[in-house]
Amino acid sequence: MGSSQSSDKLYCNRYLDGNGPPSLVQQANAEVNGIYKVLSGTQPQGHMTWVVLHRDLPGHPNDNTLQINYIFPDGIQTDQHPHPGQPYAGLRLCAYLPDSREGRRVLKLLDKAFNSELLFSVITNNVGQDVIATASIPLKTQAEGGIKVDGYPDPDYLKNVRKILKDKGIE
């Protein structure tokens, strides 16, 4: 080739010198290809579990119900929260999904979002108390009552929450 170095060695040296393309981690943390991926949020420590209830949700007459339980104990805010070092009130919350193929798919995505600390955050409510609340990912916290009370029936919920999760890098 007329050179003392092969093209493979030059290519490798570019990577070793930091001049190669961005790593997968760098791509996930930056705007690459027009997509911004969030790796973690400000959610406090808590637990997520789920059980199958042998009853259907309005709009899903042939499916059982997945009841998702979120439990957060009282705690002390960290630097990521509105008032570091101050206490916040814990939270016990149930959410519901149909026990269908699509519902199970959304359950896996919500579990991934929970483990990425994206579902909940500490906020200051309208009376000045620091509490845990859902972040920007909506949950169906009522089995019935319709859209106005975060319940079922809501024919577009599964599709909409999947899109919101995808926009936050949860797929």
Short mmCIF file of N, CA, C and O in Angstrom, two decimals, residues 37-168:
data_model
loop_
_atom_site.label_atom_id
_atom_site.label_comp_id
_atom_site.label_asym_id
_atom_site.label_seq_id
_atom_site.Cartn_x
_atom_site.Cartn_y
_atom_site.Cartn_z
N LYS A 37 -32.67 10.41 24.18
CA LYS A 37 -33.01 9.33 25.10
C LYS A 37 -32.68 9.73 26.53
O LYS A 37 -31.58 10.15 26.82
N VAL A 38 -33.64 9.60 27.42
CA VAL A 38 -33.42 9.87 28.83
C VAL A 38 -33.08 8.56 29.51
O VAL A 38 -33.81 7.58 29.37
N LEU A 39 -31.97 8.50 30.23
CA LEU A 39 -31.56 7.27 30.87
C LEU A 39 -32.11 7.12 32.28
O LEU A 39 -32.32 6.02 32.74
N SER A 40 -32.33 8.21 32.99
CA SER A 40 -32.92 8.11 34.32
C SER A 40 -33.54 9.44 34.70
O SER A 40 -33.20 10.47 34.15
N GLY A 41 -34.45 9.37 35.66
CA GLY A 41 -35.16 10.56 36.10
C GLY A 41 -34.89 10.86 37.56
O GLY A 41 -33.85 10.50 38.10
N THR A 42 -35.87 11.48 38.21
CA THR A 42 -35.70 11.93 39.59
C THR A 42 -36.62 11.19 40.55
O THR A 42 -36.91 11.66 41.63
N GLN A 43 -37.07 10.03 40.16
CA GLN A 43 -38.01 9.25 40.97
C GLN A 43 -37.35 8.78 42.26
O GLN A 43 -36.24 8.28 42.24
N PRO A 44 -38.04 8.93 43.40
CA PRO A 44 -37.48 8.41 44.65
C PRO A 44 -37.54 6.88 44.69
O PRO A 44 -38.17 6.25 43.84
N GLN A 45 -36.89 6.30 45.69
CA GLN A 45 -36.87 4.85 45.84
C GLN A 45 -38.27 4.33 46.16
O GLN A 45 -38.94 4.88 47.02
N GLY A 46 -38.68 3.28 45.48
CA GLY A 46 -39.98 2.69 45.71
C GLY A 46 -40.05 1.30 45.11
O GLY A 46 -39.05 0.77 44.62
N HIS A 47 -41.24 0.72 45.14
CA HIS A 47 -41.45 -0.63 44.63
C HIS A 47 -42.64 -0.64 43.68
O HIS A 47 -43.62 0.07 43.89
N MET A 48 -42.53 -1.50 42.67
CA MET A 48 -43.62 -1.71 41.72
C MET A 48 -43.90 -3.21 41.67
O MET A 48 -42.98 -4.00 41.46
N THR A 49 -45.15 -3.59 41.90
CA THR A 49 -45.57 -4.98 41.76
C THR A 49 -46.88 -5.01 40.98
O THR A 49 -47.52 -3.97 40.80
N TRP A 50 -47.28 -6.18 40.51
CA TRP A 50 -48.56 -6.28 39.84
C TRP A 50 -49.17 -7.65 40.09
O TRP A 50 -48.48 -8.61 40.37
N VAL A 51 -50.50 -7.67 40.01
CA VAL A 51 -51.28 -8.89 40.18
C VAL A 51 -52.36 -8.92 39.12
O VAL A 51 -52.72 -7.88 38.57
N VAL A 52 -52.88 -10.12 38.86
CA VAL A 52 -53.99 -10.28 37.93
C VAL A 52 -55.28 -10.36 38.73
O VAL A 52 -55.40 -11.17 39.65
N LEU A 53 -56.22 -9.49 38.40
CA LEU A 53 -57.55 -9.53 39.00
C LEU A 53 -58.48 -10.22 38.01
O LEU A 53 -58.44 -9.93 36.81
N HIS A 54 -59.32 -11.11 38.51
CA HIS A 54 -60.22 -11.86 37.62
C HIS A 54 -61.53 -11.11 37.42
O HIS A 54 -62.59 -11.53 37.85
N ARG A 55 -61.37 -9.94 36.80
CA ARG A 55 -62.50 -9.11 36.40
C ARG A 55 -62.05 -8.27 35.22
O ARG A 55 -60.85 -8.04 35.02
N ASP A 56 -63.00 -7.83 34.42
CA ASP A 56 -62.63 -7.06 33.24
C ASP A 56 -62.73 -5.56 33.51
O ASP A 56 -63.34 -5.13 34.48
N LEU A 57 -62.08 -4.81 32.65
CA LEU A 57 -62.17 -3.35 32.67
C LEU A 57 -63.19 -2.91 31.63
O LEU A 57 -63.32 -3.56 30.57
N PRO A 58 -63.92 -1.82 31.86
CA PRO A 58 -64.82 -1.31 30.84
C PRO A 58 -64.06 -1.06 29.52
O PRO A 58 -62.99 -0.48 29.51
N GLY A 59 -64.62 -1.59 28.45
CA GLY A 59 -63.96 -1.48 27.15
C GLY A 59 -63.08 -2.68 26.82
O GLY A 59 -62.59 -2.80 25.70
N HIS A 60 -62.86 -3.56 27.79
CA HIS A 60 -62.04 -4.76 27.59
C HIS A 60 -62.77 -5.96 28.20
O HIS A 60 -62.29 -6.58 29.15
N PRO A 61 -63.93 -6.32 27.64
CA PRO A 61 -64.79 -7.32 28.26
C PRO A 61 -64.23 -8.75 28.28
O PRO A 61 -64.65 -9.56 29.10
N ASN A 62 -63.29 -9.06 27.44
CA ASN A 62 -62.77 -10.42 27.37
C ASN A 62 -61.44 -10.61 28.07
O ASN A 62 -60.82 -11.66 27.93
N ASP A 63 -60.98 -9.59 28.80
CA ASP A 63 -59.66 -9.65 29.43
C ASP A 63 -59.78 -9.48 30.94
O ASP A 63 -60.63 -8.73 31.42
N ASN A 64 -58.89 -10.16 31.67
CA ASN A 64 -58.76 -9.89 33.09
C ASN A 64 -58.11 -8.51 33.25
O ASN A 64 -57.84 -7.83 32.28
N THR A 65 -57.83 -8.14 34.48
CA THR A 65 -57.25 -6.83 34.78
C THR A 65 -55.89 -7.00 35.43
O THR A 65 -55.73 -7.81 36.34
N LEU A 66 -54.92 -6.23 34.98
CA LEU A 66 -53.62 -6.14 35.64
C LEU A 66 -53.69 -4.96 36.60
O LEU A 66 -53.95 -3.83 36.18
N GLN A 67 -53.50 -5.22 37.89
CA GLN A 67 -53.44 -4.14 38.88
C GLN A 67 -51.97 -3.94 39.23
O GLN A 67 -51.31 -4.85 39.71
N ILE A 68 -51.47 -2.73 38.96
CA ILE A 68 -50.08 -2.39 39.24
C ILE A 68 -50.06 -1.60 40.54
O ILE A 68 -50.81 -0.62 40.69
N ASN A 69 -49.22 -2.02 41.47
CA ASN A 69 -49.12 -1.36 42.78
C ASN A 69 -47.78 -0.65 42.88
O ASN A 69 -46.73 -1.27 42.68
N TYR A 70 -47.84 0.63 43.17
CA TYR A 70 -46.64 1.45 43.37
C TYR A 70 -46.61 1.85 44.85
O TYR A 70 -47.60 2.39 45.36
N ILE A 71 -45.49 1.60 45.51
CA ILE A 71 -45.36 1.94 46.92
C ILE A 71 -44.06 2.71 47.13
O ILE A 71 -42.97 2.22 46.79
N PHE A 72 -44.19 3.91 47.68
CA PHE A 72 -43.05 4.75 48.01
C PHE A 72 -43.16 5.13 49.48
O PHE A 72 -44.16 5.73 49.87
N PRO A 73 -42.16 4.82 50.30
CA PRO A 73 -42.21 5.27 51.70
C PRO A 73 -41.89 6.76 51.80
O PRO A 73 -41.37 7.36 50.85
N ASP A 74 -42.23 7.35 52.94
CA ASP A 74 -41.79 8.73 53.21
C ASP A 74 -40.27 8.77 53.08
O ASP A 74 -39.59 7.77 53.31
N GLY A 75 -39.73 9.91 52.72
CA GLY A 75 -38.29 10.00 52.55
C GLY A 75 -37.78 11.43 52.65
O GLY A 75 -38.53 12.36 52.94
N ILE A 76 -36.49 11.55 52.41
CA ILE A 76 -35.80 12.85 52.42
C ILE A 76 -35.37 13.16 50.99
O ILE A 76 -34.81 12.31 50.30
N GLN A 77 -35.63 14.37 50.56
CA GLN A 77 -35.32 14.79 49.20
C GLN A 77 -33.81 14.85 48.96
O GLN A 77 -33.04 15.21 49.85
N THR A 78 -33.43 14.50 47.73
CA THR A 78 -32.03 14.57 47.32
C THR A 78 -31.82 15.85 46.51
O THR A 78 -32.74 16.65 46.34
N ASP A 79 -30.62 16.03 46.00
CA ASP A 79 -30.30 17.21 45.19
C ASP A 79 -31.15 17.30 43.92
O ASP A 79 -31.25 18.37 43.32
N GLN A 80 -31.76 16.20 43.50
CA GLN A 80 -32.58 16.19 42.28
C GLN A 80 -33.99 16.72 42.53
O GLN A 80 -34.74 16.91 41.59
N HIS A 81 -34.35 16.92 43.78
CA HIS A 81 -35.72 17.29 44.13
C HIS A 81 -35.83 18.77 44.50
O HIS A 81 -34.82 19.44 44.67
N PRO A 82 -37.07 19.28 44.64
CA PRO A 82 -37.27 20.72 44.86
C PRO A 82 -36.61 21.29 46.12
O PRO A 82 -36.13 22.42 46.10
N HIS A 83 -36.59 20.54 47.22
CA HIS A 83 -36.06 21.04 48.50
C HIS A 83 -35.14 20.00 49.14
O HIS A 83 -35.56 19.29 50.06
N PRO A 84 -33.89 19.90 48.64
CA PRO A 84 -32.97 18.89 49.16
C PRO A 84 -32.86 18.94 50.69
O PRO A 84 -32.82 20.02 51.29
N GLY A 85 -32.86 17.75 51.29
CA GLY A 85 -32.73 17.64 52.74
C GLY A 85 -34.05 17.71 53.48
O GLY A 85 -34.12 17.39 54.66
N GLN A 86 -35.12 18.10 52.80
CA GLN A 86 -36.43 18.20 53.43
C GLN A 86 -37.22 16.90 53.20
O GLN A 86 -37.00 16.20 52.22
N PRO A 87 -38.16 16.59 54.09
CA PRO A 87 -38.94 15.36 53.92
C PRO A 87 -39.99 15.48 52.81
O PRO A 87 -40.38 16.59 52.43
N TYR A 88 -40.40 14.34 52.30
CA TYR A 88 -41.54 14.27 51.38
C TYR A 88 -42.45 13.13 51.83
O TYR A 88 -42.00 12.19 52.48
N ALA A 89 -43.71 13.26 51.50
CA ALA A 89 -44.70 12.25 51.86
C ALA A 89 -44.64 11.09 50.87
O ALA A 89 -44.49 11.29 49.67
N GLY A 90 -44.75 9.87 51.39
CA GLY A 90 -44.76 8.68 50.55
C GLY A 90 -46.05 8.57 49.76
O GLY A 90 -46.93 9.43 49.82
N LEU A 91 -46.17 7.48 49.01
CA LEU A 91 -47.32 7.30 48.13
C LEU A 91 -47.61 5.82 47.97
O LEU A 91 -46.69 5.01 47.83
N ARG A 92 -48.89 5.48 47.99
CA ARG A 92 -49.39 4.16 47.59
C ARG A 92 -50.39 4.42 46.47
O ARG A 92 -51.33 5.18 46.66
N LEU A 93 -50.15 3.80 45.31
CA LEU A 93 -50.99 4.07 44.16
C LEU A 93 -51.21 2.78 43.38
O LEU A 93 -50.27 1.99 43.21
N CYS A 94 -52.43 2.57 42.91
CA CYS A 94 -52.75 1.46 42.03
C CYS A 94 -53.05 2.00 40.64
O CYS A 94 -53.68 3.05 40.51
N ALA A 95 -52.61 1.28 39.64
CA ALA A 95 -52.94 1.61 38.25
C ALA A 95 -53.44 0.33 37.60
O ALA A 95 -53.19 -0.78 38.09
N TYR A 96 -54.14 0.49 36.48
CA TYR A 96 -54.80 -0.66 35.86
C TYR A 96 -54.53 -0.73 34.37
O TYR A 96 -54.46 0.29 33.69
N LEU A 97 -54.38 -1.97 33.91
CA LEU A 97 -54.25 -2.27 32.48
C LEU A 97 -55.08 -3.51 32.18
O LEU A 97 -55.24 -4.38 33.05
N PRO A 98 -55.56 -3.64 30.94
CA PRO A 98 -56.20 -4.90 30.58
C PRO A 98 -55.14 -6.00 30.47
O PRO A 98 -54.01 -5.74 30.05
N ASP A 99 -55.50 -7.21 30.90
CA ASP A 99 -54.57 -8.33 30.80
C ASP A 99 -54.69 -8.96 29.41
O ASP A 99 -55.22 -10.05 29.23
N SER A 100 -54.22 -8.21 28.44
CA SER A 100 -54.22 -8.61 27.03
C SER A 100 -52.79 -8.56 26.52
O SER A 100 -51.88 -8.12 27.24
N ARG A 101 -52.61 -8.96 25.31
CA ARG A 101 -51.26 -8.89 24.71
C ARG A 101 -50.74 -7.45 24.75
O ARG A 101 -49.61 -7.19 25.15
N GLU A 102 -51.59 -6.51 24.34
CA GLU A 102 -51.19 -5.09 24.33
C GLU A 102 -51.00 -4.56 25.74
O GLU A 102 -50.07 -3.79 26.02
N GLY A 103 -51.88 -4.96 26.66
CA GLY A 103 -51.73 -4.54 28.06
C GLY A 103 -50.44 -5.04 28.67
O GLY A 103 -49.75 -4.32 29.39
N ARG A 104 -50.08 -6.30 28.39
CA ARG A 104 -48.81 -6.86 28.90
C ARG A 104 -47.61 -6.14 28.29
O ARG A 104 -46.60 -5.95 28.95
N ARG A 105 -47.75 -5.76 27.03
CA ARG A 105 -46.67 -5.00 26.38
C ARG A 105 -46.45 -3.66 27.08
O ARG A 105 -45.32 -3.25 27.36
N VAL A 106 -47.56 -2.96 27.38
CA VAL A 106 -47.46 -1.68 28.09
C VAL A 106 -46.94 -1.90 29.51
O VAL A 106 -46.14 -1.10 30.00
N LEU A 107 -47.34 -2.99 30.16
CA LEU A 107 -46.82 -3.30 31.50
C LEU A 107 -45.30 -3.41 31.48
O LEU A 107 -44.62 -2.84 32.35
N LYS A 108 -44.75 -4.09 30.50
CA LYS A 108 -43.28 -4.22 30.39
C LYS A 108 -42.63 -2.85 30.20
O LYS A 108 -41.58 -2.57 30.77
N LEU A 109 -43.27 -2.00 29.39
CA LEU A 109 -42.73 -0.66 29.16
C LEU A 109 -42.80 0.19 30.43
O LEU A 109 -41.86 0.92 30.74
N LEU A 110 -43.92 0.09 31.16
CA LEU A 110 -44.03 0.83 32.42
C LEU A 110 -43.01 0.34 33.44
O LEU A 110 -42.44 1.14 34.20
N ASP A 111 -42.76 -0.96 33.46
CA ASP A 111 -41.74 -1.51 34.36
C ASP A 111 -40.36 -0.95 34.00
O ASP A 111 -39.59 -0.54 34.87
N LYS A 112 -40.09 -0.88 32.72
CA LYS A 112 -38.81 -0.31 32.26
C LYS A 112 -38.71 1.17 32.63
O LYS A 112 -37.67 1.63 33.10
N ALA A 113 -39.81 1.91 32.46
CA ALA A 113 -39.82 3.33 32.83
C ALA A 113 -39.66 3.50 34.34
O ALA A 113 -38.95 4.40 34.79
N PHE A 114 -40.29 2.63 35.12
CA PHE A 114 -40.15 2.68 36.57
C PHE A 114 -38.69 2.45 36.96
O PHE A 114 -38.13 3.19 37.77
N ASN A 115 -38.07 1.44 36.39
CA ASN A 115 -36.67 1.14 36.70
C ASN A 115 -35.72 2.20 36.19
O ASN A 115 -34.60 2.32 36.68
N SER A 116 -36.16 2.99 35.21
CA SER A 116 -35.37 4.14 34.73
C SER A 116 -35.71 5.41 35.51
O SER A 116 -35.23 6.49 35.17
N GLU A 117 -36.56 5.28 36.53
CA GLU A 117 -36.95 6.38 37.42
C GLU A 117 -37.67 7.51 36.69
O GLU A 117 -37.47 8.68 36.98
N LEU A 118 -38.55 7.14 35.75
CA LEU A 118 -39.25 8.14 34.94
C LEU A 118 -40.73 8.30 35.27
O LEU A 118 -41.36 9.22 34.77
N LEU A 119 -41.31 7.40 36.07
CA LEU A 119 -42.76 7.44 36.27
C LEU A 119 -43.21 8.43 37.34
O LEU A 119 -44.31 8.96 37.26
N PHE A 120 -42.40 8.67 38.35
CA PHE A 120 -42.80 9.51 39.46
C PHE A 120 -41.72 10.53 39.77
O PHE A 120 -40.56 10.36 39.41
N SER A 121 -42.11 11.59 40.47
CA SER A 121 -41.18 12.62 40.89
C SER A 121 -41.68 13.26 42.17
O SER A 121 -42.86 13.16 42.50
N VAL A 122 -40.79 13.90 42.90
CA VAL A 122 -41.19 14.69 44.06
C VAL A 122 -41.52 16.09 43.56
O VAL A 122 -40.73 16.71 42.85
N ILE A 123 -42.72 16.56 43.93
CA ILE A 123 -43.16 17.90 43.54
C ILE A 123 -43.68 18.64 44.77
O ILE A 123 -43.97 18.02 45.79
N THR A 124 -43.80 19.93 44.65
CA THR A 124 -44.46 20.72 45.68
C THR A 124 -45.90 20.94 45.20
O THR A 124 -46.12 21.51 44.14
N ASN A 125 -46.88 20.45 45.99
CA ASN A 125 -48.27 20.56 45.56
C ASN A 125 -48.80 21.98 45.79
O ASN A 125 -48.08 22.86 46.29
N ASN A 126 -50.08 22.19 45.48
CA ASN A 126 -50.64 23.55 45.53
C ASN A 126 -50.85 24.07 46.94
O ASN A 126 -51.18 25.25 47.11
N VAL A 127 -50.64 23.25 47.97
CA VAL A 127 -50.71 23.75 49.34
C VAL A 127 -49.32 23.78 50.01
O VAL A 127 -49.21 23.91 51.22
N GLY A 128 -48.27 23.62 49.19
CA GLY A 128 -46.92 23.76 49.68
C GLY A 128 -46.28 22.51 50.26
O GLY A 128 -45.18 22.58 50.80
N GLN A 129 -46.94 21.36 50.13
CA GLN A 129 -46.37 20.12 50.64
C GLN A 129 -45.56 19.43 49.55
O GLN A 129 -45.95 19.43 48.38
N ASP A 130 -44.43 18.84 49.93
CA ASP A 130 -43.63 18.06 48.99
C ASP A 130 -44.13 16.63 49.01
O ASP A 130 -44.13 15.97 50.05
N VAL A 131 -44.59 16.17 47.85
CA VAL A 131 -45.21 14.86 47.72
C VAL A 131 -44.70 14.16 46.47
O VAL A 131 -44.12 14.79 45.58
N ILE A 132 -44.94 12.87 46.40
CA ILE A 132 -44.62 12.10 45.19
C ILE A 132 -45.85 12.14 44.29
O ILE A 132 -46.97 11.93 44.74
N ALA A 133 -45.64 12.41 43.02
CA ALA A 133 -46.72 12.45 42.04
C ALA A 133 -46.24 11.80 40.75
O ALA A 133 -45.04 11.65 40.52
N THR A 134 -47.19 11.42 39.91
CA THR A 134 -46.81 10.87 38.61
C THR A 134 -46.12 11.96 37.81
O THR A 134 -46.45 13.14 37.91
N ALA A 135 -45.15 11.55 37.03
CA ALA A 135 -44.43 12.49 36.17
C ALA A 135 -45.27 12.68 34.90
O ALA A 135 -46.48 12.72 34.98
N SER A 136 -44.68 12.75 33.77
CA SER A 136 -45.41 13.07 32.54
C SER A 136 -45.95 11.84 31.81
O SER A 136 -46.42 11.96 30.69
N ILE A 137 -45.88 10.68 32.44
CA ILE A 137 -46.42 9.46 31.84
C ILE A 137 -47.74 9.14 32.53
O ILE A 137 -47.77 8.87 33.73
N PRO A 138 -48.86 9.20 31.81
CA PRO A 138 -50.16 9.02 32.46
C PRO A 138 -50.40 7.57 32.87
O PRO A 138 -50.00 6.63 32.18
N LEU A 139 -51.05 7.40 34.01
CA LEU A 139 -51.44 6.08 34.51
C LEU A 139 -52.95 6.06 34.69
O LEU A 139 -53.56 7.07 35.05
N LYS A 140 -53.55 4.92 34.46
CA LYS A 140 -54.98 4.74 34.71
C LYS A 140 -55.14 4.31 36.17
O LYS A 140 -54.92 3.16 36.52
N THR A 141 -55.50 5.26 37.02
CA THR A 141 -55.57 5.01 38.46
C THR A 141 -56.96 4.63 38.93
O THR A 141 -57.16 4.38 40.12
N GLN A 142 -57.91 4.58 38.03
CA GLN A 142 -59.27 4.14 38.33
C GLN A 142 -59.65 3.05 37.33
O GLN A 142 -59.37 3.17 36.14
N ALA A 143 -60.26 1.98 37.83
CA ALA A 143 -60.68 0.91 36.93
C ALA A 143 -61.88 1.34 36.09
O ALA A 143 -62.06 0.85 34.98
N GLU A 144 -62.68 2.26 36.61
CA GLU A 144 -63.90 2.69 35.92
C GLU A 144 -64.00 4.21 35.97
O GLU A 144 -63.18 4.87 36.60
N GLY A 145 -64.99 4.74 35.31
CA GLY A 145 -65.26 6.17 35.39
C GLY A 145 -64.87 6.96 34.17
O GLY A 145 -65.19 8.14 34.06
N GLY A 146 -64.13 6.35 33.27
CA GLY A 146 -63.80 7.04 32.02
C GLY A 146 -62.57 7.92 32.09
O GLY A 146 -61.88 8.02 33.10
N ILE A 147 -62.32 8.59 31.00
CA ILE A 147 -61.12 9.41 30.80
C ILE A 147 -61.02 10.53 31.82
O ILE A 147 -59.92 10.84 32.30
N LYS A 148 -62.13 11.15 32.19
CA LYS A 148 -62.10 12.32 33.07
C LYS A 148 -61.53 12.02 34.45
O LYS A 148 -61.04 12.92 35.12
N VAL A 149 -61.62 10.75 34.89
CA VAL A 149 -61.10 10.40 36.22
C VAL A 149 -59.92 9.42 36.12
O VAL A 149 -59.66 8.66 37.04
N ASP A 150 -59.21 9.44 34.99
CA ASP A 150 -58.09 8.53 34.74
C ASP A 150 -58.51 7.08 34.83
O ASP A 150 -57.80 6.24 35.39
N GLY A 151 -59.69 6.78 34.28
CA GLY A 151 -60.20 5.41 34.30
C GLY A 151 -60.53 4.90 32.92
O GLY A 151 -60.24 5.52 31.90
N TYR A 152 -61.16 3.73 32.91
CA TYR A 152 -61.61 3.08 31.68
C TYR A 152 -63.12 3.27 31.58
O TYR A 152 -63.78 3.45 32.59
N PRO A 153 -63.72 3.27 30.40
CA PRO A 153 -63.09 2.98 29.11
C PRO A 153 -62.31 4.17 28.55
O PRO A 153 -62.68 5.31 28.77
N ASP A 154 -61.24 3.84 27.86
CA ASP A 154 -60.42 4.82 27.15
C ASP A 154 -59.77 4.07 25.99
O ASP A 154 -58.71 3.47 26.16
N PRO A 155 -60.42 4.06 24.85
CA PRO A 155 -59.95 3.22 23.74
C PRO A 155 -58.56 3.56 23.21
O PRO A 155 -57.92 2.71 22.59
N ASP A 156 -58.06 4.76 23.48
CA ASP A 156 -56.76 5.17 22.93
C ASP A 156 -55.62 5.12 23.96
O ASP A 156 -54.48 5.42 23.62
N TYR A 157 -55.92 4.75 25.21
CA TYR A 157 -54.90 4.83 26.26
C TYR A 157 -53.66 4.01 25.96
O TYR A 157 -52.54 4.53 26.05
N LEU A 158 -53.81 2.75 25.62
CA LEU A 158 -52.64 1.89 25.41
C LEU A 158 -51.75 2.43 24.29
O LEU A 158 -50.53 2.49 24.42
N LYS A 159 -52.37 2.87 23.20
CA LYS A 159 -51.61 3.44 22.07
C LYS A 159 -50.93 4.74 22.50
O LYS A 159 -49.75 4.96 22.20
N ASN A 160 -51.66 5.61 23.21
CA ASN A 160 -51.09 6.90 23.61
C ASN A 160 -49.94 6.74 24.60
O ASN A 160 -48.92 7.42 24.48
N VAL A 161 -50.10 5.87 25.59
CA VAL A 161 -49.03 5.72 26.58
C VAL A 161 -47.80 5.08 25.94
O VAL A 161 -46.67 5.43 26.29
N ARG A 162 -47.99 4.17 24.99
CA ARG A 162 -46.84 3.60 24.27
C ARG A 162 -46.07 4.69 23.53
O ARG A 162 -44.84 4.72 23.54
N LYS A 163 -46.79 5.62 22.89
CA LYS A 163 -46.13 6.71 22.16
C LYS A 163 -45.36 7.62 23.13
O LYS A 163 -44.23 8.00 22.86
N ILE A 164 -45.98 7.96 24.25
CA ILE A 164 -45.31 8.81 25.24
C ILE A 164 -44.05 8.13 25.76
O ILE A 164 -42.99 8.75 25.88
N LEU A 165 -44.15 6.84 26.06
CA LEU A 165 -42.97 6.10 26.54
C LEU A 165 -41.89 6.04 25.47
O LEU A 165 -40.70 6.21 25.77
N LYS A 166 -42.29 5.83 24.24
CA LYS A 166 -41.30 5.80 23.14
C LYS A 166 -40.59 7.14 23.01
O LYS A 166 -39.38 7.20 22.83
N ASP A 167 -41.34 8.24 23.15
CA ASP A 167 -40.74 9.58 23.09
C ASP A 167 -39.73 9.80 24.21
O ASP A 167 -38.84 10.65 24.09
N LYS A 168 -39.87 9.07 25.30
CA LYS A 168 -38.93 9.18 26.43
C LYS A 168 -37.81 8.13 26.36
O LYS A 168 -37.05 7.97 27.29
#
